[in-house]
Coordinates of C-alpha atoms in Angstrom, one line a residue:
M1 CA -166.7 -12.0 -73.0
D2 CA -162.8 -11.1 -71.6
P3 CA -159.7 -12.2 -74.0
V4 CA -157.9 -15.9 -73.3
I5 CA -154.4 -14.7 -70.9
I6 CA -152.2 -16.7 -71.8
V7 CA -148.7 -17.3 -69.8
G8 CA -145.9 -17.7 -71.7
A9 CA -144.1 -17.1 -75.5
G10 CA -142.4 -19.5 -76.2
P11 CA -144.3 -22.8 -79.4
V12 CA -147.1 -24.4 -77.1
G13 CA -148.5 -20.4 -75.9
L14 CA -148.1 -19.2 -79.4
A15 CA -149.8 -22.1 -80.7
L16 CA -153.0 -21.7 -78.4
A17 CA -153.3 -18.2 -79.0
L18 CA -153.7 -19.1 -83.0
A19 CA -155.8 -21.7 -82.6
L20 CA -158.1 -19.9 -80.4
A21 CA -158.2 -17.4 -83.2
R22 CA -159.1 -19.3 -85.1
Q23 CA -162.1 -20.0 -83.8
D24 CA -162.8 -16.8 -83.3
V25 CA -161.3 -16.2 -79.7
P26 CA -159.4 -13.3 -78.9
S27 CA -156.1 -14.2 -76.9
I28 CA -153.4 -12.0 -74.4
V29 CA -150.1 -13.4 -74.7
L30 CA -147.3 -12.3 -71.4
D31 CA -144.2 -13.1 -72.6
E32 CA -141.4 -12.4 -69.6
G33 CA -139.1 -13.0 -72.3
A34 CA -138.2 -9.2 -75.0
G35 CA -140.4 -12.3 -77.7
V36 CA -135.9 -12.7 -79.2
C37 CA -135.7 -16.9 -79.8
S38 CA -131.9 -17.2 -80.7
E39 CA -130.5 -20.3 -82.8
G40 CA -129.8 -23.6 -81.4
P41 CA -129.0 -26.9 -80.9
R42 CA -133.1 -27.7 -79.5
S43 CA -135.6 -28.9 -82.5
V44 CA -138.5 -31.2 -82.6
V45 CA -139.6 -33.9 -84.1
L46 CA -142.9 -33.8 -86.4
T47 CA -145.2 -36.2 -87.5
R48 CA -146.8 -35.9 -90.7
D49 CA -149.9 -34.6 -87.9
G50 CA -147.6 -32.1 -86.1
T51 CA -146.9 -30.4 -89.5
A52 CA -150.4 -30.3 -90.9
F53 CA -152.0 -28.9 -87.5
L54 CA -149.0 -25.5 -87.2
T55 CA -150.1 -24.8 -90.5
R56 CA -152.6 -24.7 -90.9
L57 CA -152.0 -22.2 -87.4
G58 CA -150.8 -19.8 -89.9
Y59 CA -147.6 -20.7 -89.5
Q60 CA -146.6 -22.1 -93.8
R61 CA -143.2 -22.5 -94.1
A62 CA -143.7 -25.4 -91.3
A63 CA -142.6 -28.3 -94.4
S64 CA -140.0 -26.2 -96.4
D65 CA -138.3 -25.0 -93.1
A66 CA -137.8 -28.7 -91.3
A67 CA -135.4 -32.2 -93.0
A68 CA -137.0 -34.5 -94.2
W69 CA -136.3 -37.8 -92.5
D70 CA -135.3 -40.7 -95.4
A71 CA -134.7 -43.0 -93.1
F72 CA -134.4 -44.2 -89.1
T73 CA -131.4 -47.0 -88.6
I74 CA -130.6 -48.0 -85.0
W75 CA -126.8 -49.5 -85.1
R76 CA -125.3 -51.6 -82.1
R77 CA -121.0 -52.0 -82.4
R78 CA -120.6 -52.5 -85.7
S79 CA -123.9 -54.5 -87.0
E80 CA -126.9 -52.4 -87.9
V81 CA -129.9 -54.1 -85.5
L82 CA -132.6 -52.3 -87.0
R83 CA -133.6 -49.7 -90.6
M84 CA -136.6 -48.1 -91.7
P85 CA -137.5 -46.2 -94.7
L86 CA -140.1 -43.3 -93.0
D87 CA -142.2 -41.2 -94.9
G88 CA -144.0 -37.8 -93.4
I89 CA -141.4 -37.0 -90.3
T90 CA -139.8 -34.2 -90.9
H91 CA -137.1 -32.7 -88.0
L92 CA -137.3 -28.6 -87.0
P93 CA -134.6 -26.3 -85.6
Q94 CA -137.0 -25.4 -83.1
H95 CA -135.4 -21.7 -83.5
R96 CA -137.6 -21.9 -87.0
L97 CA -140.4 -22.1 -85.4
H98 CA -141.3 -20.9 -82.8
R99 CA -139.6 -18.0 -85.5
G100 CA -142.5 -18.7 -87.2
L101 CA -145.6 -18.7 -84.9
R102 CA -144.2 -15.9 -83.9
D103 CA -144.8 -14.4 -87.5
A104 CA -148.0 -15.9 -87.9
V105 CA -149.1 -13.9 -84.5
T106 CA -147.8 -11.1 -85.2
A107 CA -150.0 -11.2 -88.5
T108 CA -153.1 -12.4 -86.0
P109 CA -155.6 -9.2 -85.0
L110 CA -157.3 -11.5 -82.8
I111 CA -154.1 -11.9 -80.6
Q112 CA -151.8 -9.2 -78.4
L113 CA -148.3 -10.2 -77.6
S114 CA -147.5 -8.3 -74.4
P115 CA -143.5 -8.3 -73.3
L116 CA -141.5 -8.4 -71.1
T117 CA -144.5 -9.1 -69.0
R118 CA -143.7 -11.2 -65.1
V119 CA -146.4 -12.6 -63.6
V120 CA -147.3 -12.5 -59.9
E121 CA -150.4 -12.9 -58.8
L122 CA -153.6 -14.1 -60.1
E123 CA -156.9 -13.8 -58.3
Q124 CA -160.1 -16.1 -59.9
D125 CA -163.3 -15.6 -59.2
K126 CA -166.8 -16.8 -60.5
D127 CA -166.4 -14.9 -63.5
G128 CA -163.0 -14.8 -64.9
V129 CA -159.1 -15.3 -64.2
S130 CA -157.3 -11.5 -63.0
A131 CA -153.7 -11.4 -63.2
R132 CA -150.8 -8.6 -61.8
T133 CA -148.0 -8.4 -63.4
V134 CA -144.4 -6.3 -63.6
N135 CA -142.4 -4.3 -66.4
S136 CA -139.5 -6.1 -66.3
Q137 CA -138.2 -2.7 -67.7
T138 CA -139.4 -0.1 -66.1
N139 CA -141.7 -2.3 -62.7
A140 CA -144.4 -1.1 -63.3
V141 CA -147.7 -2.5 -62.3
T142 CA -150.5 -3.6 -63.8
W143 CA -154.0 -5.9 -64.1
W144 CA -154.6 -7.7 -67.1
R145 CA -158.5 -9.5 -67.4
G146 CA -159.5 -13.0 -68.4
S147 CA -162.7 -15.4 -69.1
H148 CA -159.8 -18.0 -68.8
L149 CA -156.1 -17.8 -67.9
V150 CA -153.4 -20.5 -69.3
G151 CA -149.9 -21.7 -67.7
C152 CA -147.5 -22.4 -70.8
D153 CA -144.6 -21.1 -69.0
G154 CA -142.7 -23.8 -69.2
A155 CA -140.4 -26.5 -66.2
R156 CA -140.2 -23.6 -63.6
S157 CA -144.0 -22.4 -63.9
T158 CA -144.8 -19.3 -62.2
V159 CA -148.8 -20.1 -63.2
R160 CA -148.0 -23.6 -61.7
K161 CA -146.6 -22.4 -58.8
L162 CA -149.1 -19.1 -57.9
L163 CA -151.6 -22.0 -57.9
K164 CA -150.5 -25.0 -56.1
V165 CA -150.0 -28.3 -58.2
R166 CA -147.8 -30.1 -58.0
F167 CA -145.1 -31.6 -60.9
P168 CA -143.7 -34.8 -59.0
G169 CA -141.6 -37.0 -60.9
R170 CA -138.2 -37.9 -61.6
P171 CA -135.9 -35.2 -61.1
A172 CA -132.8 -36.7 -64.0
V173 CA -134.1 -40.0 -66.2
D174 CA -131.4 -39.1 -69.1
R175 CA -128.6 -37.0 -68.4
H176 CA -127.2 -35.7 -73.0
A177 CA -124.4 -32.9 -74.7
V178 CA -126.0 -32.2 -77.5
A179 CA -124.0 -30.5 -80.5
T180 CA -125.0 -28.9 -83.7
L181 CA -122.9 -28.6 -86.5
R182 CA -122.3 -28.4 -90.6
V183 CA -120.3 -31.1 -91.8
D184 CA -121.4 -34.0 -94.6
L185 CA -122.0 -37.9 -92.8
P186 CA -122.2 -41.0 -95.0
F187 CA -126.3 -41.0 -94.6
A188 CA -127.1 -37.9 -96.1
G189 CA -131.0 -37.9 -95.5
E190 CA -130.8 -40.6 -92.8
A191 CA -130.9 -40.3 -88.7
R192 CA -129.2 -42.9 -86.5
L193 CA -128.9 -44.1 -83.1
H194 CA -125.9 -46.0 -82.1
R195 CA -125.4 -47.7 -79.4
E196 CA -122.0 -49.0 -77.1
P197 CA -120.1 -47.8 -80.8
P198 CA -116.9 -49.1 -81.6
W199 CA -115.5 -45.3 -80.7
R200 CA -114.3 -45.7 -76.8
G201 CA -116.1 -43.6 -74.4
D202 CA -119.4 -43.4 -75.7
R203 CA -122.6 -45.7 -74.5
E204 CA -124.9 -44.0 -77.2
A205 CA -124.4 -41.5 -80.0
S206 CA -127.3 -40.4 -82.4
A207 CA -127.3 -37.7 -85.1
R208 CA -130.8 -35.9 -86.7
P209 CA -130.1 -34.5 -89.9
L210 CA -131.4 -31.1 -89.6
P211 CA -131.6 -28.8 -93.0
D212 CA -129.4 -26.2 -95.5
G213 CA -127.0 -29.1 -93.9
L214 CA -126.9 -29.7 -90.5
W215 CA -126.4 -32.4 -87.9
R216 CA -128.5 -32.6 -84.9
L217 CA -125.7 -34.8 -82.7
D218 CA -126.2 -36.1 -78.9
W219 CA -124.6 -38.3 -76.2
R220 CA -126.2 -39.7 -73.2
L221 CA -123.8 -39.0 -70.6
P222 CA -122.8 -41.4 -68.1
P223 CA -124.7 -41.0 -64.3
G224 CA -123.2 -39.6 -61.6
R225 CA -123.7 -35.9 -61.6
P226 CA -126.0 -35.4 -58.5
A227 CA -130.2 -34.7 -59.3
P228 CA -131.6 -31.5 -58.9
T229 CA -134.7 -32.4 -56.4
A230 CA -136.7 -28.9 -57.6
P231 CA -138.0 -28.8 -62.0
V232 CA -135.2 -26.8 -63.6
D233 CA -135.2 -25.8 -67.5
P234 CA -135.1 -29.1 -69.3
H235 CA -132.6 -26.9 -71.8
A236 CA -130.7 -25.0 -69.8
T237 CA -126.9 -26.1 -69.8
W238 CA -125.1 -27.4 -66.8
P239 CA -122.2 -26.1 -66.3
G240 CA -119.8 -28.5 -65.5
I241 CA -120.7 -31.5 -67.1
V242 CA -119.5 -31.0 -70.9
T243 CA -116.4 -28.6 -71.2
G244 CA -114.8 -27.6 -74.1
D245 CA -112.0 -30.3 -74.7
T246 CA -114.5 -33.0 -73.6
L247 CA -117.2 -32.4 -76.0
L248 CA -114.9 -31.7 -78.9
A249 CA -113.2 -35.1 -77.7
R250 CA -116.7 -36.7 -78.5
V251 CA -117.9 -34.9 -81.6
K252 CA -113.8 -36.8 -83.2
A253 CA -114.0 -39.8 -82.6
T254 CA -118.5 -40.0 -83.0
L255 CA -117.7 -38.6 -86.9
T256 CA -114.1 -40.4 -87.6
G257 CA -116.0 -43.5 -86.1
W258 CA -119.0 -43.0 -88.6
C259 CA -117.2 -41.7 -91.6
G260 CA -113.5 -43.1 -90.8
D261 CA -110.9 -40.0 -91.4
L262 CA -112.3 -36.9 -89.4
P263 CA -114.5 -35.1 -92.0
P264 CA -114.1 -31.3 -92.4
Y265 CA -116.9 -29.7 -89.6
E266 CA -118.1 -27.3 -87.6
L267 CA -118.9 -26.5 -84.9
L268 CA -122.3 -24.2 -84.2
A269 CA -123.4 -25.1 -80.6
A270 CA -123.3 -26.9 -77.9
A271 CA -125.1 -28.1 -74.8
D272 CA -125.7 -29.9 -71.9
H273 CA -129.4 -31.0 -70.6
T274 CA -131.1 -33.7 -68.0
A275 CA -134.8 -35.5 -69.3
Q276 CA -136.7 -35.3 -66.8
Q277 CA -140.3 -37.8 -65.9
R278 CA -142.9 -34.5 -64.2
L279 CA -146.2 -34.8 -64.7
A280 CA -148.8 -32.0 -62.7
A281 CA -151.2 -33.3 -60.4
R282 CA -153.3 -31.1 -61.5
F283 CA -153.9 -29.5 -65.0
R284 CA -157.3 -27.5 -64.4
V285 CA -157.5 -25.1 -61.7
G286 CA -161.3 -23.4 -62.0
R287 CA -160.7 -21.2 -65.0
C288 CA -156.2 -21.6 -64.8
F289 CA -155.0 -24.9 -67.2
L290 CA -151.8 -26.0 -67.6
A291 CA -150.1 -27.0 -70.8
G292 CA -146.7 -27.9 -72.3
D293 CA -144.2 -28.0 -69.7
A294 CA -145.5 -26.4 -67.3
A295 CA -148.0 -29.4 -66.9
H296 CA -145.4 -32.1 -67.8
L297 CA -141.8 -33.5 -68.9
H298 CA -140.8 -36.2 -70.2
G299 CA -138.1 -36.4 -72.7
A300 CA -136.6 -40.1 -71.7
L301 CA -135.6 -42.5 -74.3
G302 CA -135.7 -39.7 -76.7
M303 CA -139.5 -39.2 -76.1
Q304 CA -140.8 -35.6 -78.0
N305 CA -142.6 -33.3 -75.0
L306 CA -143.0 -31.2 -77.8
A307 CA -145.4 -32.8 -79.2
D308 CA -147.8 -33.0 -76.5
G309 CA -147.8 -29.6 -75.8
L310 CA -148.8 -29.1 -78.7
R311 CA -151.7 -31.2 -78.3
D312 CA -152.1 -29.8 -75.0
A313 CA -153.2 -26.8 -76.9
D314 CA -154.9 -28.3 -79.9
N315 CA -157.8 -29.9 -76.9
L316 CA -157.4 -27.3 -75.2
S317 CA -158.6 -23.8 -78.0
W318 CA -162.0 -25.8 -78.8
R319 CA -162.9 -26.3 -75.1
L320 CA -162.3 -22.9 -74.5
A321 CA -163.2 -21.9 -77.8
L322 CA -167.0 -23.4 -76.6
A323 CA -166.8 -22.3 -73.4
W324 CA -166.3 -18.8 -74.9
H325 CA -168.8 -18.6 -77.5
L326 CA -171.8 -20.9 -76.0
H327 CA -170.2 -20.8 -72.4
S328 CA -171.0 -24.2 -71.7
G329 CA -171.0 -26.4 -68.8
S330 CA -167.3 -26.9 -66.4
T331 CA -167.3 -30.3 -67.8
L332 CA -166.4 -29.8 -71.2
L333 CA -163.5 -28.0 -69.5
D334 CA -163.0 -31.3 -67.2
G335 CA -162.3 -33.6 -70.2
Y336 CA -159.0 -31.9 -71.3
E337 CA -157.4 -32.7 -67.5
T338 CA -158.9 -36.3 -68.5
E339 CA -157.9 -36.2 -71.5
R340 CA -154.4 -35.0 -72.0
R341 CA -153.4 -35.6 -68.1
G342 CA -154.0 -39.2 -69.3
A343 CA -152.3 -40.2 -72.3
V344 CA -149.5 -37.4 -70.5
G345 CA -149.2 -40.4 -67.7
A346 CA -149.7 -43.5 -69.7
R347 CA -146.8 -42.5 -72.2
L348 CA -145.0 -42.6 -68.3
R349 CA -145.7 -45.5 -67.6
A350 CA -144.4 -46.6 -70.7
V351 CA -141.3 -45.5 -70.3
D352 CA -141.4 -47.0 -66.9
Q353 CA -141.8 -50.0 -68.4
A354 CA -139.5 -50.2 -71.0
M355 CA -136.6 -48.4 -69.4
P356 CA -135.3 -51.8 -67.8
L357 CA -135.6 -53.6 -71.3
L358 CA -133.5 -50.6 -73.2
R359 CA -130.8 -49.8 -70.6
P360 CA -128.0 -52.0 -71.4
L361 CA -126.7 -54.3 -68.3
R362 CA -122.8 -53.9 -67.3
G363 CA -120.4 -56.4 -67.3
W364 CA -121.0 -59.6 -67.4
Q365 CA -125.4 -58.8 -66.7
Q366 CA -125.4 -57.8 -70.3
T367 CA -123.1 -60.1 -72.5
R368 CA -125.4 -63.2 -70.7
R369 CA -128.0 -60.2 -72.0
S370 CA -127.7 -60.2 -75.0
L371 CA -126.4 -63.8 -76.1
L372 CA -129.4 -66.4 -74.1
T373 CA -132.1 -63.5 -75.3
G374 CA -131.0 -61.2 -78.0
S375 CA -133.4 -58.1 -76.3
F376 CA -131.7 -54.9 -77.7
R377 CA -132.3 -56.7 -81.9
K378 CA -135.8 -57.2 -80.1
H379 CA -137.3 -54.4 -78.2
A380 CA -135.1 -51.9 -80.6
P381 CA -138.2 -51.0 -81.7
L382 CA -139.6 -48.9 -79.0
L383 CA -136.4 -47.0 -79.5
A384 CA -137.5 -46.0 -82.5
D385 CA -141.4 -44.9 -81.9
G386 CA -138.9 -41.9 -79.4
Q387 CA -137.4 -41.1 -80.9
L388 CA -139.4 -40.7 -84.1
G389 CA -142.3 -39.7 -82.0
T390 CA -144.3 -42.6 -82.6
G391 CA -145.9 -45.9 -81.0
R392 CA -146.4 -46.6 -76.8
F393 CA -143.6 -43.3 -76.5
G394 CA -145.1 -40.3 -79.5
G395 CA -148.0 -41.7 -81.6
A396 CA -150.8 -39.7 -81.2
P397 CA -153.3 -41.3 -78.8
A398 CA -157.3 -41.8 -78.6
Y399 CA -159.5 -40.6 -75.6
P400 CA -162.6 -43.8 -75.5
E401 CA -165.7 -43.8 -73.4
A402 CA -166.1 -45.1 -70.4
P403 CA -168.8 -46.9 -69.1
S404 CA -169.8 -43.2 -66.8
G405 CA -170.1 -41.1 -70.3
I406 CA -167.6 -38.3 -69.1
P407 CA -165.2 -37.6 -71.6
G408 CA -162.6 -39.0 -72.3
R409 CA -162.4 -40.2 -69.1
V410 CA -160.7 -43.7 -69.4
P411 CA -161.1 -47.5 -68.3
P412 CA -157.8 -49.4 -66.8
Q413 CA -156.5 -51.1 -70.3
R414 CA -155.2 -54.8 -69.6
G415 CA -151.0 -54.3 -69.6
G416 CA -152.1 -51.4 -67.3
R417 CA -154.4 -48.2 -67.2
G418 CA -153.8 -45.9 -69.9
T419 CA -154.7 -44.6 -73.0
S420 CA -155.4 -46.0 -76.2
L421 CA -153.5 -45.0 -79.4
T422 CA -155.4 -44.4 -82.6
E423 CA -153.8 -47.3 -83.9
L424 CA -155.0 -50.1 -81.6
L425 CA -158.4 -48.6 -82.3
P426 CA -160.8 -49.6 -85.2
P427 CA -161.3 -45.3 -87.6
T428 CA -164.5 -45.6 -86.0
A429 CA -164.8 -46.5 -82.1
P430 CA -165.4 -42.9 -80.4
G431 CA -162.2 -40.8 -79.5
V432 CA -160.0 -41.8 -81.9
L433 CA -158.1 -39.6 -84.6
A434 CA -159.6 -39.1 -87.3
P435 CA -156.6 -40.2 -91.3
D436 CA -156.3 -37.5 -93.5
L437 CA -158.6 -38.3 -96.2
P438 CA -159.4 -36.2 -99.6
V439 CA -163.0 -34.5 -99.1
T440 CA -165.2 -32.6 -101.3
T441 CA -166.7 -29.4 -99.6
T442 CA -170.7 -28.4 -99.9
D443 CA -169.6 -25.0 -102.9
G444 CA -167.9 -28.7 -104.8
S445 CA -164.3 -27.5 -103.8
T446 CA -161.8 -30.3 -102.8
D447 CA -159.1 -30.8 -99.6
R448 CA -158.0 -32.2 -97.1
L449 CA -160.0 -33.2 -94.3
H450 CA -157.1 -32.7 -91.4
A451 CA -156.8 -28.8 -93.3
R452 CA -160.2 -27.9 -92.3
L453 CA -159.5 -28.9 -88.2
G454 CA -159.3 -25.9 -85.5
A455 CA -162.1 -23.8 -87.0
G456 CA -165.3 -26.1 -86.4
F457 CA -166.8 -29.1 -85.9
L458 CA -167.0 -31.2 -89.5
L459 CA -170.0 -33.9 -89.9
L460 CA -168.4 -36.7 -92.7
L461 CA -170.9 -37.6 -94.7
V462 CA -169.5 -41.3 -96.6
A463 CA -171.0 -41.5 -99.9
P464 CA -169.2 -43.5 -103.2
G465 CA -169.5 -41.4 -105.6
T466 CA -168.7 -38.4 -105.2
T467 CA -165.8 -38.2 -107.4
V468 CA -167.8 -39.4 -110.0
W469 CA -170.6 -37.8 -110.1
S470 CA -170.4 -33.5 -110.8
S471 CA -171.2 -31.7 -107.3
Q472 CA -174.1 -30.1 -109.0
H473 CA -175.5 -33.4 -108.9
W474 CA -175.0 -35.1 -105.5
L475 CA -174.8 -30.9 -103.6
S476 CA -178.2 -31.3 -103.8
A477 CA -179.5 -35.1 -103.9
G478 CA -179.7 -37.6 -101.4
L479 CA -178.5 -37.1 -97.8
M480 CA -176.6 -34.0 -98.5
P481 CA -180.2 -31.8 -98.1
R482 CA -180.8 -33.4 -95.2
L483 CA -177.7 -33.4 -93.1
T484 CA -176.8 -29.4 -94.1
T485 CA -180.2 -28.6 -92.7
L486 CA -180.0 -30.6 -89.5
A487 CA -175.8 -29.1 -89.5
A488 CA -177.5 -26.0 -89.5
A489 CA -179.4 -26.7 -86.7
L490 CA -176.9 -28.9 -84.3
P491 CA -175.8 -26.5 -80.6
I492 CA -172.2 -26.4 -82.2
P493 CA -170.3 -25.2 -84.8
T494 CA -170.5 -27.3 -87.8
E495 CA -169.3 -27.9 -91.1
V496 CA -170.2 -30.8 -93.4
L497 CA -168.0 -32.1 -95.4
V498 CA -167.9 -35.4 -98.2
T499 CA -166.0 -38.3 -98.3
E500 CA -165.4 -41.0 -101.0
R501 CA -164.6 -43.2 -98.3
Y502 CA -164.1 -43.7 -94.6
P503 CA -162.0 -46.7 -93.7
A504 CA -164.4 -49.3 -91.8
A505 CA -167.1 -47.8 -92.5
D506 CA -170.4 -48.4 -94.7
P507 CA -171.9 -45.4 -97.1
H508 CA -174.1 -43.1 -96.2
T509 CA -172.1 -43.5 -91.7
V510 CA -172.6 -40.2 -90.8
L511 CA -169.6 -38.9 -88.6
L512 CA -169.3 -36.1 -86.5
I513 CA -165.2 -35.0 -85.8
R514 CA -164.1 -32.9 -82.8
P515 CA -162.3 -29.5 -84.1
D516 CA -158.6 -31.2 -82.5
G517 CA -159.7 -34.3 -84.9
H518 CA -160.9 -37.2 -82.4
L519 CA -164.1 -38.5 -83.3
V520 CA -166.7 -38.1 -81.5
G521 CA -168.8 -40.9 -82.4
S522 CA -170.6 -42.0 -86.3
T523 CA -174.5 -42.5 -87.1
H524 CA -176.2 -44.6 -89.8
G525 CA -177.7 -41.3 -92.0
A526 CA -179.0 -38.5 -91.2
E527 CA -180.6 -38.5 -88.0
P528 CA -181.9 -36.1 -86.5
E529 CA -181.4 -37.5 -82.4
A530 CA -178.2 -39.1 -82.5
L531 CA -177.0 -36.1 -84.4
Q532 CA -178.1 -33.8 -81.6
A533 CA -177.6 -36.3 -78.8
L534 CA -173.6 -36.9 -80.2
A535 CA -173.7 -33.0 -80.4
Q536 CA -174.5 -32.5 -76.9
H537 CA -172.0 -35.0 -75.5
A538 CA -168.7 -32.9 -77.6
R539 CA -170.4 -30.2 -75.5
G540 CA -170.0 -31.8 -71.9
G541 CA -173.1 -34.4 -71.7
P542 CA -173.2 -38.0 -71.5
A543 CA -172.0 -39.9 -73.8
P544 CA -175.6 -40.6 -76.2
I545 CA -176.9 -44.3 -76.5
T546 CA -177.0 -45.6 -79.7
S547 CA -177.3 -48.2 -82.4
P548 CA -175.0 -47.8 -84.8
G549 CA -175.8 -49.1 -88.2
P550 CA -173.3 -51.8 -89.9
G551 CA -169.3 -51.5 -90.5
A552 CA -170.5 -48.1 -88.1

């Protein structure tokens, strides 16, 4: 079968190629640029799950290239409003992320990189996709053939335009000036958001530690500039918003306000950008898909669009792998749009609902609200969610089942439509992200659950005593021989693992986990019919009707 064509060699496109290679699917990455990512102020906040995903893709330096945050604080004027100790939150410069993923791609023979290649035409048929490209230097025309095609080519996606997919939304929700500085601040290791700081001229300033003694500083800019009517690169500089003099004035006032006196500093990079809220009308058109910035933009309130782009790659890769290897039906691929568009849409609705609470009013209305309701302190945790990639604005989504049985189709929730968060559902609910637990493989070695993701499905047996007895004893006893035989007969690639305990699951519970870590379902014991039903459901069949055991 032909390889998968990926248009765009940014972090999402490279991550998708690596995720496909981990499942033995070849890909061609068409890069309009030359493959060089210059240093700048762009960065990404990663949770523990995001770092684990990058690591298992082959970017082994994902943790060491980033700065770990000890705490996150929110200040208003001269008072600390919220302090959150942190564990597992890291801050990674985007040029390091791009370089690490590109090094991993270069070392993977299943991935072909084609730089300076611009897509100008797409054709689809029942067997695959053809893409016509033009070389940016020689103007040479090339036709490429693929089984499927994924547009990861950014906010001004050529693929989206060729597919005639609308990209509606709000063109300018937030505008920011951003700078990277080398400076010593009195709160080392702590990220800070400062609303209405005591120095004049700024409404909101934030500081986020980066590796090697660097800091990223952000200032929210006042409204007033006409917003673009068409999608723009959210990281592009808008001339005239921030001049050199106004930026230096902001830097000096902010550093003096936090340090008391102006400390020595070095300004390394600066830019200004707009945060848009956009959602593609479709994520799939036949054999073509959209992912990352090409499919959605939601950078308001400090939200991390790249984190959801990586979730797109994780969700789509295993579906394409099943379709590529096993020729699974269209329903499986439809689940990508249903799940990911539903999850991002829920985040956009959450921002729309929270924005009036989190954006300060002006004049007497602001004073009255602060004195009578204390609303800022009450809603400060929502601001933290946006900055940290947690909760309603960034936490791992769950993909619960609907009565229709279509994978990922989400019923309306109380308080508004949307996809639930993993943290709001029990750990055994279908669709949640499985927790990262210590596991034992069938060869007796130990590992972490999330480190085993990505290569196939996992059958996880809850078997207390595995840390007490030697592996030679329990690997050939109890349910293990039968479970290993059943796993080999399933219509999906499956690895059997054992864990001492799983939250809210009884002993002898068997859980089927997707390659992206989300739970398909569970059974009590090694029941052939129930496991076959779960496996067929994972391939895009109807949801199984089962009676789970106690606690499952």
